[in-house]
Each structure stands twice: as C-alpha cells, then as structure tokens.
PDB file of C-alpha atoms in Angstrom:
ATOM      1  CA  MET D   1      47.392 -49.389  38.185  1.00 52.00           C
ATOM      2  CA  SER D   2      50.224 -51.775  37.346  1.00 55.00           C
ATOM      3  CA  ARG D   3      47.513 -54.404  36.931  1.00 57.00           C
ATOM      4  CA  SER D   4      45.335 -52.050  34.624  1.00 54.00           C
ATOM      5  CA  ILE D   5      48.667 -51.638  32.026  1.00 54.00           C
ATOM      6  CA  SER D   6      49.161 -55.173  32.667  1.00 54.00           C
ATOM      7  CA  ARG D   7      45.349 -56.432  31.398  1.00 54.00           C
ATOM      8  CA  ARG D   8      45.800 -53.531  28.393  1.00 55.00           C
ATOM      9  CA  ALA D   9      49.231 -55.207  27.421  1.00 46.00           C
ATOM     10  CA  PHE D  10      47.674 -58.097  27.530  1.00 49.00           C
ATOM     11  CA  MET D  11      44.558 -57.066  25.703  1.00 50.00           C
ATOM     12  CA  VAL D  12      46.379 -55.596  22.850  1.00 47.00           C
ATOM     13  CA  PHE D  13      48.886 -58.604  22.776  1.00 50.00           C
ATOM     14  CA  GLY D  14      45.827 -60.899  22.298  1.00 48.00           C
ATOM     15  CA  GLY D  15      44.223 -58.739  19.395  1.00 49.00           C
ATOM     16  CA  LEU D  16      47.376 -58.563  17.597  1.00 44.00           C
ATOM     17  CA  ALA D  17      47.765 -63.104  17.876  1.00 45.00           C
ATOM     18  CA  LEU D  18      43.856 -63.015  16.922  1.00 44.00           C
ATOM     19  CA  ALA D  19      44.873 -60.379  14.031  1.00 43.00           C
ATOM     20  CA  GLY D  20      47.619 -62.874  12.751  1.00 45.00           C
ATOM     21  CA  ALA D  21      45.707 -65.644  13.118  1.00 40.00           C
ATOM     22  CA  LEU D  22      43.176 -64.538  10.730  1.00 41.00           C
ATOM     23  CA  THR D  23      45.386 -63.167   8.253  1.00 42.00           C
ATOM     24  CA  LEU D  24      47.243 -66.590   7.679  1.00 40.00           C
ATOM     25  CA  ALA D  25      43.595 -68.316   7.640  1.00 44.00           C
ATOM     26  CA  GLN D  26      42.554 -66.278   5.271  1.00 59.00           C
ATOM     27  CA  ALA D  27      45.663 -66.561   3.408  1.00 72.00           C
ATOM     28  CA  ALA D  28      45.258 -70.177   2.484  1.00 91.00           C
ATOM     29  CA  PRO D  29      46.146 -71.590  -0.599  1.00 94.00           C
ATOM     30  CA  VAL D  30      43.985 -71.469  -3.868  1.00 95.00           C
ATOM     31  CA  SER D  31      43.730 -73.926  -6.580  1.00 95.00           C
ATOM     32  CA  PHE D  32      41.648 -72.992 -10.018  1.00 97.00           C
ATOM     33  CA  GLU D  33      41.970 -73.519 -13.523  1.00 97.00           C
ATOM     34  CA  VAL D  34      42.660 -71.133 -16.575  1.00 98.00           C
ATOM     35  CA  PRO D  35      41.034 -72.520 -20.128  1.00 98.00           C
ATOM     36  CA  LEU D  36      43.385 -71.642 -23.021  1.00 98.00           C
ATOM     37  CA  THR D  37      41.874 -70.790 -26.295  1.00 98.00           C
ATOM     38  CA  GLY D  38      42.990 -69.160 -29.220  1.00 98.00           C
ATOM     39  CA  ALA D  39      39.756 -66.776 -28.960  1.00 97.00           C
ATOM     40  CA  GLN D  40      41.363 -64.983 -25.985  1.00 97.00           C
ATOM     41  CA  GLN D  41      44.245 -64.054 -27.959  1.00 97.00           C
ATOM     42  CA  VAL D  42      44.951 -60.661 -29.067  1.00 96.00           C
ATOM     43  CA  PRO D  43      43.884 -60.620 -31.744  1.00 94.00           C
ATOM     44  CA  PRO D  44      41.614 -63.535 -31.265  1.00 96.00           C
ATOM     45  CA  LEU D  45      43.078 -66.573 -33.411  1.00 95.00           C
ATOM     46  CA  GLN D  46      41.589 -69.371 -35.472  1.00 96.00           C
ATOM     47  CA  THR D  47      42.904 -72.820 -33.793  1.00 96.00           C
ATOM     48  CA  PRO D  48      41.675 -76.312 -33.183  1.00 95.00           C
ATOM     49  CA  GLY D  49      44.507 -75.715 -30.155  1.00 97.00           C
ATOM     50  CA  SER D  50      43.383 -75.847 -26.644  1.00 98.00           C
ATOM     51  CA  GLY D  51      44.663 -76.413 -22.999  1.00 98.00           C
ATOM     52  CA  SER D  52      44.305 -75.816 -19.450  1.00 98.00           C
ATOM     53  CA  ALA D  53      46.419 -74.800 -16.479  1.00 98.00           C
ATOM     54  CA  LYS D  54      45.886 -76.150 -13.002  1.00 98.00           C
ATOM     55  CA  LEU D  55      47.350 -73.334 -11.037  1.00 98.00           C
ATOM     56  CA  THR D  56      47.695 -73.594  -6.778  1.00 97.00           C
ATOM     57  CA  TYR D  57      48.451 -70.105  -5.656  1.00 97.00           C
ATOM     58  CA  ASP D  58      49.931 -69.765  -2.070  1.00 97.00           C
ATOM     59  CA  PRO D  59      49.491 -66.094  -1.143  1.00 96.00           C
ATOM     60  CA  SER D  60      51.322 -66.137   1.982  1.00 95.00           C
ATOM     61  CA  THR D  61      55.066 -67.464   0.423  1.00 97.00           C
ATOM     62  CA  ARG D  62      53.848 -66.215  -3.124  1.00 97.00           C
ATOM     63  CA  VAL D  63      54.424 -69.686  -4.844  1.00 98.00           C
ATOM     64  CA  VAL D  64      52.776 -70.732  -7.621  1.00 98.00           C
ATOM     65  CA  THR D  65      52.310 -74.084  -8.932  1.00 98.00           C
ATOM     66  CA  TRP D  66      51.122 -75.399 -12.566  1.00 98.00           C
ATOM     67  CA  ASN D  67      49.890 -78.162 -14.586  1.00 98.00           C
ATOM     68  CA  MET D  68      49.774 -76.691 -17.610  1.00 98.00           C
ATOM     69  CA  SER D  69      47.859 -79.468 -20.654  1.00 98.00           C
ATOM     70  CA  PHE D  70      47.456 -78.829 -24.504  1.00 98.00           C
ATOM     71  CA  SER D  71      46.748 -80.197 -27.717  1.00 98.00           C
ATOM     72  CA  GLY D  72      45.660 -79.413 -30.896  1.00 97.00           C
ATOM     73  CA  LEU D  73      47.808 -77.013 -31.716  1.00 97.00           C
ATOM     74  CA  SER D  74      48.912 -75.980 -35.226  1.00 96.00           C
ATOM     75  CA  SER D  75      52.819 -77.049 -34.870  1.00 96.00           C
ATOM     76  CA  GLN D  76      55.027 -77.444 -32.147  1.00 96.00           C
ATOM     77  CA  ALA D  77      54.731 -76.045 -29.029  1.00 97.00           C
ATOM     78  CA  THR D  78      57.720 -73.685 -27.963  1.00 97.00           C
ATOM     79  CA  MET D  79      57.314 -71.963 -24.669  1.00 97.00           C
ATOM     80  CA  ALA D  80      55.177 -70.821 -22.174  1.00 97.00           C
ATOM     81  CA  HIS D  81      54.994 -67.986 -20.008  1.00 97.00           C
ATOM     82  CA  PHE D  82      52.830 -65.295 -17.511  1.00 98.00           C
ATOM     83  CA  HIS D  83      52.508 -62.520 -19.132  1.00 98.00           C
ATOM     84  CA  GLY D  84      51.846 -59.204 -16.960  1.00 98.00           C
ATOM     85  CA  PRO D  85      50.261 -56.542 -16.232  1.00 98.00           C
ATOM     86  CA  ALA D  86      47.394 -57.084 -18.738  1.00 97.00           C
ATOM     87  CA  PRO D  87      43.470 -57.472 -18.545  1.00 96.00           C
ATOM     88  CA  ALA D  88      41.596 -59.443 -20.604  1.00 95.00           C
ATOM     89  CA  GLY D  89      41.725 -58.466 -24.009  1.00 95.00           C
ATOM     90  CA  LYS D  90      45.537 -56.607 -23.723  1.00 97.00           C
ATOM     91  CA  ASN D  91      49.048 -57.720 -24.538  1.00 97.00           C
ATOM     92  CA  ALA D  92      51.998 -57.422 -21.557  1.00 97.00           C
ATOM     93  CA  GLY D  93      55.303 -58.886 -21.622  1.00 97.00           C
ATOM     94  CA  VAL D  94      56.779 -61.869 -19.814  1.00 97.00           C
ATOM     95  CA  LYS D  95      56.882 -62.210 -16.384  1.00 97.00           C
ATOM     96  CA  VAL D  96      57.488 -65.775 -15.403  1.00 97.00           C
ATOM     97  CA  TRP D  97      58.445 -68.494 -18.047  1.00 96.00           C
ATOM     98  CA  LEU D  98      56.165 -71.824 -17.412  1.00 96.00           C
ATOM     99  CA  SER D  99      58.386 -74.209 -20.319  1.00 95.00           C
ATOM    100  CA  GLN D 100      61.821 -74.383 -19.619  1.00 91.00           C
ATOM    101  CA  LYS D 101      63.931 -71.411 -20.301  1.00 89.00           C
ATOM    102  CA  GLY D 102      66.455 -70.900 -23.587  1.00 84.00           C
ATOM    103  CA  SER D 103      64.334 -74.465 -24.785  1.00 87.00           C
ATOM    104  CA  MET D 104      62.436 -73.856 -27.888  1.00 88.00           C
ATOM    105  CA  GLU D 105      59.942 -77.266 -27.683  1.00 90.00           C
ATOM    106  CA  MET D 106      57.695 -78.199 -25.515  1.00 94.00           C
ATOM    107  CA  THR D 107      55.764 -80.906 -24.885  1.00 95.00           C
ATOM    108  CA  SER D 108      52.366 -81.825 -22.755  1.00 96.00           C
ATOM    109  CA  PRO D 109      51.886 -81.775 -19.713  1.00 97.00           C
ATOM    110  CA  VAL D 110      54.281 -78.804 -18.340  1.00 96.00           C
ATOM    111  CA  ASN D 111      54.607 -79.004 -14.412  1.00 97.00           C
ATOM    112  CA  GLY D 112      56.408 -76.338 -12.275  1.00 97.00           C
ATOM    113  CA  GLN D 113      56.325 -73.786  -9.888  1.00 97.00           C
ATOM    114  CA  ALA D 114      57.775 -70.238  -9.129  1.00 98.00           C
ATOM    115  CA  THR D 115      58.355 -67.810  -5.928  1.00 98.00           C
ATOM    116  CA  LEU D 116      56.615 -64.222  -7.455  1.00 98.00           C
ATOM    117  CA  SER D 117      58.168 -60.992  -6.573  1.00 97.00           C
ATOM    118  CA  LEU D 118      55.860 -58.860  -4.403  1.00 97.00           C
ATOM    119  CA  ASP D 119      55.091 -57.253  -7.896  1.00 97.00           C
ATOM    120  CA  GLU D 120      54.512 -59.780  -9.997  1.00 97.00           C
ATOM    121  CA  ALA D 121      52.144 -61.203  -6.532  1.00 97.00           C
ATOM    122  CA  ARG D 122      50.342 -57.987  -6.767  1.00 97.00           C
ATOM    123  CA  MET D 123      49.603 -58.071 -10.687  1.00 97.00           C
ATOM    124  CA  PHE D 124      48.249 -62.324  -9.875  1.00 97.00           C
ATOM    125  CA  GLU D 125      45.873 -61.549  -7.170  1.00 96.00           C
ATOM    126  CA  ALA D 126      44.449 -58.634  -9.278  1.00 96.00           C
ATOM    127  CA  GLY D 127      43.799 -61.225 -12.209  1.00 96.00           C
ATOM    128  CA  ASP D 128      45.823 -59.044 -14.110  1.00 97.00           C
ATOM    129  CA  MET D 129      48.308 -61.670 -15.928  1.00 98.00           C
ATOM    130  CA  TYR D 130      47.369 -64.229 -18.436  1.00 98.00           C
ATOM    131  CA  ILE D 131      49.308 -67.571 -19.874  1.00 98.00           C
ATOM    132  CA  ASN D 132      50.299 -67.512 -23.345  1.00 98.00           C
ATOM    133  CA  LEU D 133      51.524 -70.652 -25.061  1.00 98.00           C
ATOM    134  CA  HIS D 134      53.699 -69.863 -28.133  1.00 97.00           C
ATOM    135  CA  THR D 135      54.021 -72.308 -30.832  1.00 97.00           C
ATOM    136  CA  LYS D 136      56.395 -72.521 -34.261  1.00 96.00           C
ATOM    137  CA  THR D 137      53.263 -71.615 -36.403  1.00 96.00           C
ATOM    138  CA  ASN D 138      52.514 -68.919 -34.003  1.00 97.00           C
ATOM    139  CA  PRO D 139      55.656 -67.260 -32.187  1.00 96.00           C
ATOM    140  CA  ASN D 140      53.163 -64.407 -30.495  1.00 95.00           C
ATOM    141  CA  GLY D 141      50.795 -67.017 -28.783  1.00 97.00           C
ATOM    142  CA  GLU D 142      48.470 -69.336 -29.923  1.00 98.00           C
ATOM    143  CA  ILE D 143      46.247 -70.302 -26.987  1.00 98.00           C
ATOM    144  CA  ARG D 144      46.092 -68.178 -24.124  1.00 98.00           C
ATOM    145  CA  GLY D 145      43.985 -67.627 -20.708  1.00 98.00           C
ATOM    146  CA  GLN D 146      43.351 -64.830 -18.064  1.00 98.00           C
ATOM    147  CA  VAL D 147      44.885 -65.697 -14.710  1.00 97.00           C
ATOM    148  CA  VAL D 148      41.559 -65.122 -12.239  1.00 95.00           C
ATOM    149  CA  PRO D 149      42.058 -66.898  -8.861  1.00 91.00           C
ATOM    150  CA  PRO D 150      38.837 -66.797  -6.776  1.00 89.00           C
ATOM    151  CA  LYS D 151      37.931 -64.196  -4.318  1.00 80.00           C
ATOM    152  CA  SER D 152      38.599 -64.885  -0.747  1.00 64.00           C
ATOM    153  CA  ASN D 153      35.010 -64.347   1.665  1.00 53.00           C
TER     154      ASN D 153
END
C-alpha cells in the first residue's frame, strides 16, 4: 500500500514539475515592433512625423524594455508614455512613462525599461495599451501606436 502512495506522490510531483517547466517555456520573452504614426492618433492627425518602438516583454517578470526612435515631428518632442486600457481608436490615461518624467524635452532614441504592475501586465498582454508621443505643437499626442504583443503558440 505504501508503495502505491509513493508511486502516486511521485507521479503527482512529476506532473507538477513538468507543468511548471512548460509554463516557464511558454513565458519566454517576446520582442516586437510598434509603428508610431499620426493616423493612429484619436482623432487622426496629419503629421510628417513617424516613429517606431522596439519592445521586449518578459511575462514571467512583467519587465518591458523599449528602444523608441522618431523623426519628422512638427515640433520638439516633450514626452512619451504607455496609455491604457484602450483598444485601437480609443483614448486612455497614462500608465507608464517612457521618457524622463518631469522633463519636457526628449530626443530620439529613447531607451528604458519598467516592471509593469499585474493590472498593467494584463492590459499589455491583451493589446489594450498604446504608445503616445507628445510634442509642443500637439500636447495631446502627435504619433501613436497600439501595443499588440505576438501571440505565443
């Protein structure tokens, strides 16, 4: 009888270990790019400016890193953020600063990282965040891009 219990315990713990290993394998960091355009602003904005944010996100640690570049803006870039929760075509409040908080001037490229809260991570993973880059001419945002992480298999 004790042999049967030991065998069951081994199978249960072995199964849990395998499930844990599979979860870690599924939680590998993902890298993707977010195009930033005036057409994605709400309402859409005619601007010669454009940009791109290269993001890497690790769901196991909720750490997101970014390398954002931009050019051709109508005026000096002032700040950039992740906003959410909002699907494409909707506006929302600031969640994470991408530029230096309090500074009203930034130059390309902008690099950084942040650890998302559990709520922010859910928004991020669901595609309910966007990047907004603000300028002196367009303080509500000049270029924007919806953050849509690739789906894991």
